Amino acid sequence: MKEVLNKISLIGIVPVIKINDITQAVPLAKALCKGGIPVAEITFRTEQAEEAIKRIKEEVPDMLVGAGTVLTVEQVEQAVKAGAEFIVSPGFNPRIVEYCLKKDIPVAPGCSTPSDVERAMEYGLDVVKFFPAEAAGGIKMIKALSGPYGNMKFMPTGGIDLNNLNDYLSCSKVLACGGSWMVPEDMVTSGEFYKITELCVKAMEKMLGFQLAHIGINSENEEAARKTASGFSSLFNLSMVEGNSSIFSGDMIEIMKTPFRGQHGHIAIKTNYPERAIRYLAEKGIEFDTATEKRDGKGKVKSIYLKGETGGFAIHLLSV
């Protein structure tokens, strides 16, 4: 159960999909994966849900597929038999929760009040769906619930889009966000799957928030480094801050006192969520030098270098 939830957390966004035409299931799944979001919650609001899950798992096996809007134990059985790896329900149904726990099936029942959360805790759950998110108070409500229920994490769904995505994900109590803005029904119906891929890419870019943090320039020695740093500072009226191994001119130019990583130096890229960025880039075939990984006091990745160089520069991710 934990493994599935960890995968969902690393992806960060869970598209909520309604399949009306079974022939659209596999192309849609492939479009999501191509856009960097290899997960989907197939809602049981249509008769095609069970078959859609089956076809996706058969033809896109690396995709994480769950069943949503599950209202009965019978639907749980159908979904799991078809290949569903997690179950999501809009409300707290004790029969569904009990069945899933008995069968060791990851389940996230819908909760939006303190009473709902306490019922979930009685069953030993530490992740629930928060639905309908915006209508139920949004991120403010989640933060309020997190006070007395600090061990609970939430998967908010309902009213979430690019504009408020990071408002939710920046909260440590939010496991991932569900939504349908990247899978608009008209695009699915018309088969414009390339546009869905583009929307997924935009969603990932918004979530990860890649930005230039600083450029590191290698120097032969400390004297050369100080001269270079002084030159930048004079040109652009930047303050100089000297450390043990480097000198910063302003915030974005770091001059190394001795040759460091990269033929010419290194480039630091900021990201909102390093672990999610690592997952996203790894699926593009990027490898990381785990020996360079640094973590903060909470065990979260703070920085890590990619293997190899680009244009003679080593590259590392840096937590915002």
XYZ file of C-alpha atoms in Angstrom:
320
model
C 0.000 0.000 0.000
C 2.760 2.434 0.955
C 4.627 1.780 -2.302
C 1.650 2.843 -4.424
C 1.051 5.969 -2.356
C 4.741 6.879 -2.573
C 4.577 6.591 -6.374
C 1.542 8.868 -6.449
C 3.331 11.382 -4.223
C 6.395 11.467 -6.480
C 4.245 12.117 -9.554
C 2.313 14.804 -7.680
C -0.652 15.108 -10.057
C -3.370 12.513 -10.640
C -5.529 13.041 -13.745
C -9.158 12.123 -13.072
C -10.574 10.574 -16.232
C -14.038 9.684 -17.475
C -14.016 7.246 -20.418
C -17.098 7.346 -22.646
C -15.526 5.659 -25.675
C -13.401 2.615 -24.862
C -11.193 3.170 -27.928
C -9.927 6.382 -26.309
C -8.540 4.708 -23.187
C -5.127 3.549 -24.421
C -4.297 6.618 -26.588
C -5.229 8.814 -23.639
C -3.010 6.833 -21.271
C -0.096 7.098 -23.705
C -0.660 10.858 -24.003
C -0.490 11.247 -20.228
C 2.708 9.224 -19.979
C 4.305 11.180 -22.824
C 3.485 14.371 -20.936
C 5.223 13.121 -17.788
C 2.161 12.026 -15.787
C 2.124 8.193 -15.744
C -0.914 7.824 -13.475
C -4.686 8.024 -13.886
C -7.803 7.676 -11.791
C -10.461 6.112 -14.038
C -13.864 7.055 -12.679
C -16.616 4.464 -12.418
C -19.142 7.003 -13.692
C -19.374 5.180 -17.035
C -19.855 1.559 -18.032
C -16.503 1.621 -19.842
C -14.421 2.097 -16.678
C -13.633 -1.559 -16.005
C -12.630 -2.316 -19.589
C -10.637 0.929 -19.794
C -8.545 -0.075 -16.775
C -7.969 -3.526 -18.256
C -6.832 -2.234 -21.640
C -4.551 0.412 -20.171
C -2.810 -2.071 -17.880
C -2.364 -4.502 -20.769
C -1.014 -1.977 -23.281
C 0.601 0.649 -21.016
C 1.850 -1.576 -18.172
C 4.163 1.033 -16.641
C 1.254 3.354 -15.955
C -0.175 3.478 -12.432
C -3.933 3.064 -12.756
C -6.572 3.491 -10.097
C -10.346 3.483 -9.953
C -12.277 6.544 -8.800
C -15.860 7.347 -7.854
C -16.066 3.818 -6.454
C -19.351 3.460 -4.578
C -19.684 -0.267 -3.855
C -17.578 -3.264 -2.891
C -18.667 -4.866 -6.169
C -17.054 -2.009 -8.083
C -13.867 -2.477 -6.055
C -13.816 -6.135 -7.086
C -14.392 -5.249 -10.746
C -11.703 -2.565 -10.711
C -9.050 -4.703 -9.020
C -9.795 -7.671 -11.272
C -9.264 -5.371 -14.261
C -5.905 -4.223 -12.862
C -6.617 -1.185 -10.699
C -3.815 -0.545 -8.214
C -5.644 1.881 -5.924
C -9.212 2.806 -5.065
C -10.659 6.286 -4.524
C -14.181 6.981 -3.280
C -15.960 10.362 -3.077
C -17.117 9.771 0.496
C -16.294 7.565 3.454
C -17.891 4.169 2.843
C -16.983 1.792 5.709
C -17.705 -1.330 3.648
C -15.326 -0.227 0.890
C -12.616 0.742 3.369
C -12.921 -2.521 5.310
C -12.830 -4.613 2.142
C -9.784 -2.806 0.739
C -7.852 -3.066 3.995
C -8.676 -6.771 4.267
C -7.371 -7.315 0.725
C -4.401 -4.928 1.170
C -5.687 -2.642 -1.570
C -4.595 1.023 -1.309
C -7.705 3.103 -0.684
C -8.328 6.827 -0.255
C -11.888 7.521 0.931
C -13.329 10.992 0.557
C -13.107 13.101 3.711
C -13.890 16.774 4.208
C -14.661 17.165 7.926
C -12.931 16.380 11.234
C -15.403 13.545 11.813
C -14.504 12.002 8.448
C -10.806 12.185 9.227
C -11.287 10.599 12.661
C -13.205 7.712 11.100
C -10.326 7.201 8.660
C -7.848 7.197 11.525
C -9.881 4.563 13.359
C -9.273 2.279 10.385
C -5.548 3.010 10.456
C -5.528 5.142 7.301
C -3.033 7.982 6.966
C -4.019 9.192 3.466
C -7.495 10.329 2.422
C -9.076 12.108 -0.509
C -10.162 15.690 0.278
C -13.285 16.255 -1.800
C -14.702 18.524 -3.076
C -11.529 20.475 -2.380
C -12.346 24.080 -3.253
C -15.995 23.835 -2.215
C -14.978 22.286 1.126
C -12.632 25.114 2.065
C -9.576 24.474 -0.101
C -6.037 24.581 1.182
C -7.089 26.629 4.232
C -9.332 23.786 5.357
C -6.576 21.212 4.796
C -4.165 23.265 6.903
C -6.807 23.602 9.604
C -7.401 19.837 9.636
C -3.659 19.223 9.740
C -3.467 20.907 13.147
C -5.223 18.244 15.229
C -4.559 15.455 12.703
C -0.878 15.958 11.977
C -0.222 12.422 10.724
C -2.920 12.563 8.044
C -2.127 13.398 4.416
C -4.628 14.515 1.817
C -5.234 14.075 -1.902
C -7.412 17.090 -2.765
C -9.631 16.898 -5.845
C -12.254 19.310 -7.103
C -11.641 22.825 -8.413
C -7.872 22.439 -8.735
C -6.079 23.752 -11.831
C -2.808 25.406 -12.848
C -3.687 28.573 -10.939
C -3.897 26.964 -7.506
C -1.963 23.703 -7.979
C 1.130 24.798 -6.070
C -0.960 26.402 -3.323
C -1.940 22.843 -2.460
C 1.281 20.989 -3.246
C 3.427 23.404 -1.241
C 1.640 22.106 1.873
C 3.550 19.171 3.351
C 0.250 17.474 4.258
C -0.800 17.197 0.603
C 0.304 13.914 -0.969
C -0.786 14.785 -4.514
C -3.530 16.691 -6.318
C -6.260 15.203 -8.458
C -7.843 17.066 -11.340
C -9.209 16.943 -14.853
C -7.963 20.238 -16.296
C -5.278 18.417 -18.323
C -7.832 15.969 -19.772
C -10.727 18.182 -20.962
C -13.606 16.089 -22.230
C -13.805 17.851 -25.608
C -10.163 17.008 -26.391
C -10.673 13.379 -25.378
C -13.824 13.105 -27.493
C -12.151 14.664 -30.543
C -9.024 12.541 -30.130
C -6.680 15.518 -29.739
C -4.289 13.561 -27.584
C -1.248 15.628 -28.560
C -2.962 18.625 -26.944
C -3.506 16.595 -23.771
C 0.221 15.796 -23.755
C 0.946 19.521 -24.043
C -1.363 20.263 -21.107
C 0.400 17.590 -19.040
C 3.788 19.104 -19.841
C 2.502 22.526 -18.751
C 1.186 21.027 -15.531
C 4.548 19.435 -14.759
C 6.405 22.643 -15.595
C 4.104 24.597 -13.286
C 4.502 22.093 -10.467
C 8.278 21.705 -10.710
C 8.966 25.385 -11.413
C 12.436 24.962 -12.929
C 14.446 28.212 -12.721
C 18.093 29.239 -12.930
C 19.545 29.495 -9.423
C 23.155 30.337 -10.212
C 26.067 29.653 -12.580
C 29.340 28.381 -11.158
C 32.550 29.261 -13.006
C 35.744 27.304 -12.408
C 39.007 29.144 -11.686
C 42.581 27.910 -11.562
C 43.203 29.279 -8.094
C 41.894 31.604 -5.406
C 43.592 34.667 -6.840
C 42.021 34.136 -10.242
C 38.634 33.535 -8.632
C 38.815 36.773 -6.676
C 39.767 38.699 -9.821
C 36.861 37.238 -11.799
C 34.377 37.830 -8.991
C 35.599 41.402 -8.606
C 35.142 41.954 -12.328
C 31.488 40.835 -12.235
C 30.824 42.874 -9.123
C 32.285 46.015 -10.653
C 30.409 45.588 -13.926
C 26.980 45.105 -12.405
C 27.351 46.611 -8.908
C 27.043 43.212 -7.272
C 28.014 42.495 -3.696
C 30.775 39.922 -3.135
C 30.348 37.178 -0.550
C 33.338 34.934 0.035
C 33.068 31.349 1.261
C 35.561 28.568 1.852
C 35.497 27.183 -1.687
C 33.939 29.948 -3.768
C 33.055 33.616 -4.067
C 29.572 34.804 -5.008
C 29.042 37.937 -7.061
C 25.432 38.727 -6.327
C 23.143 35.707 -6.103
C 23.566 34.137 -9.519
C 27.309 34.025 -10.209
C 29.559 31.723 -8.185
C 33.302 31.709 -8.846
C 35.051 28.545 -7.698
C 38.464 29.000 -6.076
C 39.744 25.755 -7.642
C 38.499 23.642 -10.572
C 35.284 21.910 -9.499
C 32.659 19.881 -11.324
C 32.262 20.421 -15.052
C 34.853 21.429 -17.604
C 33.847 25.074 -17.299
C 31.814 24.957 -14.120
C 28.305 24.098 -13.022
C 24.729 25.328 -13.414
C 22.274 25.143 -10.521
C 18.591 24.801 -11.382
C 15.997 25.527 -8.701
C 12.897 23.389 -8.415
C 9.915 23.433 -6.087
C 10.082 19.684 -5.434
C 13.454 17.957 -6.003
C 12.137 14.395 -5.486
C 9.386 14.938 -8.045
C 11.871 16.568 -10.429
C 14.189 13.568 -10.098
C 11.321 11.195 -10.937
C 10.255 13.351 -13.892
C 13.757 13.641 -15.366
C 14.615 9.992 -14.699
C 11.701 8.948 -16.893
C 13.311 11.016 -19.664
C 16.427 8.886 -19.300
C 18.411 11.331 -17.152
C 20.742 9.718 -14.618
C 21.765 11.199 -11.281
C 24.957 10.998 -9.255
C 23.497 9.816 -5.948
C 26.857 10.294 -4.227
C 26.311 14.076 -4.538
C 22.876 14.013 -2.922
C 22.347 16.302 0.064
C 19.285 16.221 2.323
C 17.781 18.625 4.803
C 16.860 17.945 8.423
C 13.539 16.413 7.373
C 15.208 13.946 5.018
C 14.119 15.772 1.861
C 16.533 16.087 -1.057
C 18.150 19.524 -0.998
C 20.489 19.159 -3.975
C 21.829 16.541 -6.377
C 23.980 16.516 -9.525
C 22.998 14.981 -12.826
C 25.526 12.614 -14.356
C 27.568 13.983 -17.260
C 27.844 17.528 -18.574
C 25.937 19.848 -20.886
C 27.997 22.322 -22.858
C 30.928 21.701 -20.545
C 28.860 22.427 -17.439
C 27.797 20.043 -14.712
C 24.168 20.526 -13.686
C 22.584 20.137 -10.296
C 19.094 20.523 -8.952
C 18.573 22.753 -5.948
C 15.551 22.999 -3.680
C 13.843 26.382 -3.720
